[in-house]
Tab-separated table of C-alpha atoms in Angstrom:
chain	number	residue	atom	x	y	z
V	29	MET	CA	20.387	-3.720	0.919
V	30	PHE	CA	19.075	-0.894	3.131
V	31	SER	CA	15.361	-0.498	3.910
V	32	VAL	CA	13.034	1.889	5.665
V	33	GLU	CA	9.428	1.065	6.432
V	34	VAL	CA	6.457	3.325	7.201
V	35	ARG	CA	3.025	2.380	8.476
V	36	ASP	CA	-0.556	3.646	8.453
V	37	ARG	CA	-3.991	2.027	8.726
V	38	ILE	CA	-7.385	2.132	7.069
V	39	MET	CA	-10.894	0.855	7.793
V	40	ILE	CA	-12.931	-0.090	4.742
V	41	GLY	CA	-16.106	-1.870	3.780
V	42	HIS	CA	-16.442	-4.062	0.695
V	43	SER	CA	-17.845	-7.283	-0.670
V	44	LEU	CA	-16.197	-9.968	-2.776
V	45	PRO	CA	-19.076	-11.211	-4.976
V	46	ASP	CA	-17.622	-14.514	-6.173
V	47	PRO	CA	-18.472	-17.946	-4.759
V	48	PHE	CA	-14.749	-18.507	-4.156
V	49	PHE	CA	-14.961	-16.078	-1.190
V	50	GLY	CA	-17.727	-17.878	0.722
V	51	PRO	CA	-19.127	-15.625	3.468
V	52	ALA	CA	-16.907	-12.729	2.338
V	53	GLN	CA	-19.181	-12.380	-0.708
V	54	ALA	CA	-21.450	-10.303	1.520
V	55	MET	CA	-20.667	-6.791	2.636
V	56	HIS	CA	-18.125	-6.789	5.455
V	57	GLY	CA	-15.596	-4.497	7.035
V	58	ALA	CA	-11.834	-4.760	7.241
V	59	THR	CA	-9.197	-2.884	9.163
V	60	PHE	CA	-5.812	-3.013	7.491
V	61	VAL	CA	-2.452	-2.060	8.898
V	62	VAL	CA	-0.484	-0.911	5.860
V	63	ASP	CA	3.292	-1.160	5.752
V	64	VAL	CA	5.383	0.224	2.914
V	65	ALA	CA	9.059	-0.712	2.768
V	66	PHE	CA	11.543	1.114	0.567
V	67	PHE	CA	14.825	-0.523	-0.484
V	68	ARG	CA	18.081	0.767	-1.962
V	69	GLU	CA	21.593	-0.587	-2.390
V	70	ASN	CA	23.344	2.596	-1.241
V	71	LEU	CA	22.249	5.367	1.058
V	72	THR	CA	21.639	8.863	-0.292
V	73	ARG	CA	24.109	11.678	0.377
V	74	GLN	CA	22.053	12.375	3.559
V	75	ASN	CA	22.622	8.716	4.614
V	76	VAL	CA	18.973	7.760	4.346
V	77	VAL	CA	16.911	5.396	2.194
V	78	VAL	CA	14.017	7.793	1.680
V	79	ASP	CA	12.542	10.894	3.305
V	80	ILE	CA	10.453	9.218	6.003
V	81	GLY	CA	8.233	12.271	6.499
V	82	ALA	CA	7.438	12.420	2.800
V	83	ALA	CA	6.772	8.684	2.714
V	84	LEU	CA	4.337	8.952	5.623
V	85	THR	CA	2.558	11.888	3.980
V	86	VAL	CA	2.228	10.132	0.604
V	87	LEU	CA	0.981	6.935	2.248
V	88	ASN	CA	-1.616	8.880	4.212
V	89	GLU	CA	-2.726	10.757	1.091
V	90	THR	CA	-3.033	7.457	-0.768
V	91	LEU	CA	-5.125	5.803	1.926
V	92	LYS	CA	-7.291	8.789	2.958
V	93	PRO	CA	-9.757	8.515	0.028
V	94	LEU	CA	-10.388	4.859	0.959
V	95	ASN	CA	-10.646	5.226	4.740
V	96	TYR	CA	-14.126	4.618	6.147
V	97	LYS	CA	-15.456	4.067	2.603
V	98	ASN	CA	-17.365	1.269	0.978
V	99	LEU	CA	-14.938	0.303	-1.787
V	100	ASP	CA	-17.823	-1.186	-3.793
V	101	THR	CA	-19.147	2.327	-4.400
V	102	LEU	CA	-15.873	3.986	-5.526
V	103	PRO	CA	-15.615	4.450	-9.306
V	104	GLN	CA	-11.978	3.352	-9.503
V	105	PHE	CA	-12.980	-0.069	-8.123
V	106	GLU	CA	-16.163	-0.622	-10.136
V	107	GLY	CA	-16.385	-4.284	-11.101
V	108	VAL	CA	-13.144	-5.121	-9.258
V	109	LEU	CA	-12.696	-7.704	-6.521
V	110	THR	CA	-10.911	-5.529	-3.953
V	111	THR	CA	-8.977	-8.332	-2.308
V	112	THR	CA	-6.148	-7.639	0.074
V	113	GLU	CA	-3.691	-8.625	-2.674
V	114	PHE	CA	-5.322	-6.212	-5.149
V	115	LEU	CA	-5.169	-3.386	-2.605
V	116	CYS	CA	-1.450	-4.033	-2.059
V	117	LYS	CA	-0.825	-3.414	-5.752
V	118	TYR	CA	-3.053	-0.345	-5.676
V	119	VAL	CA	-0.970	1.191	-2.875
V	120	PHE	CA	2.286	0.071	-4.545
V	121	ASP	CA	1.347	1.851	-7.773
V	122	ALA	CA	0.664	5.108	-5.883
V	123	MET	CA	3.929	4.898	-3.936
V	124	ALA	CA	5.937	4.023	-7.059
V	125	LEU	CA	4.465	6.989	-8.901
V	126	ALA	CA	5.350	9.239	-5.972
V	127	ALA	CA	8.911	7.952	-6.049
V	128	ARG	CA	9.209	8.563	-9.807
V	129	THR	CA	7.723	12.057	-9.650
V	130	GLY	CA	9.768	13.375	-6.733
V	131	LYS	CA	7.058	13.397	-4.039
V	132	LEU	CA	9.278	11.153	-1.892
V	133	GLY	CA	12.341	13.339	-2.388
V	134	ALA	CA	14.811	13.940	-5.186
V	135	ASP	CA	16.662	10.650	-4.639
V	136	ALA	CA	13.566	8.430	-4.458
V	137	ALA	CA	13.647	7.681	-8.165
V	138	ASP	CA	16.816	5.652	-7.444
V	139	LEU	CA	15.060	3.263	-5.040
V	140	ALA	CA	15.612	-0.371	-5.963
V	141	LYS	CA	12.193	-1.650	-4.947
V	142	ILE	CA	9.126	-1.083	-2.815
V	143	ARG	CA	7.106	-3.664	-0.862
V	144	VAL	CA	3.567	-3.015	0.348
V	145	THR	CA	2.057	-5.288	3.012
V	146	LEU	CA	-1.537	-5.139	4.189
V	147	HIS	CA	-2.158	-6.915	7.503
V	148	GLU	CA	-5.735	-8.146	7.821
V	149	THR	CA	-5.130	-9.625	11.267
V	150	ASP	CA	-2.161	-10.692	13.341
V	151	LEU	CA	-2.539	-14.049	11.550
V	152	ALA	CA	-2.955	-13.028	7.892
V	153	ARG	CA	-1.350	-10.538	5.570
V	154	ALA	CA	-0.642	-10.043	1.863
V	155	SER	CA	2.155	-8.222	0.068
V	156	TYR	CA	3.126	-6.836	-3.340
V	157	GLU	CA	6.798	-6.147	-4.043
V	158	GLY	CA	8.237	-4.652	-7.198
V	159	ALA	CA	11.311	-3.010	-8.664
V	160	LEU	CA	11.211	0.663	-9.655
V	161	ALA	CA	13.744	0.468	-12.517
């Protein structure tokens, strides 16, 4: 299977108000490196997996409303524990929608799957991977 991966980063603030999270219950910041990998069995007629420029643009547009924001104050996250895993799925949903609606190019709807990875540090990361069919 072929793959192409694009990368961006965001800086956010948030809290995780549940005893499970120990000190992370309090407000804290996080800097995430965000990788999005696109997979397909066969290359397009242009011999690519996806339009890399379009993928970078859509990823940036997805992350921009979150960058330098306190996620606790954003209406779409009200009452939600914005864990790294949750944010992976949030980015995945936006990228999958872009693939289905042509924002990643005409052939993007034929992608097999997408994987989103958020790197918290060089020692810890989380991912969400899903099929588009």
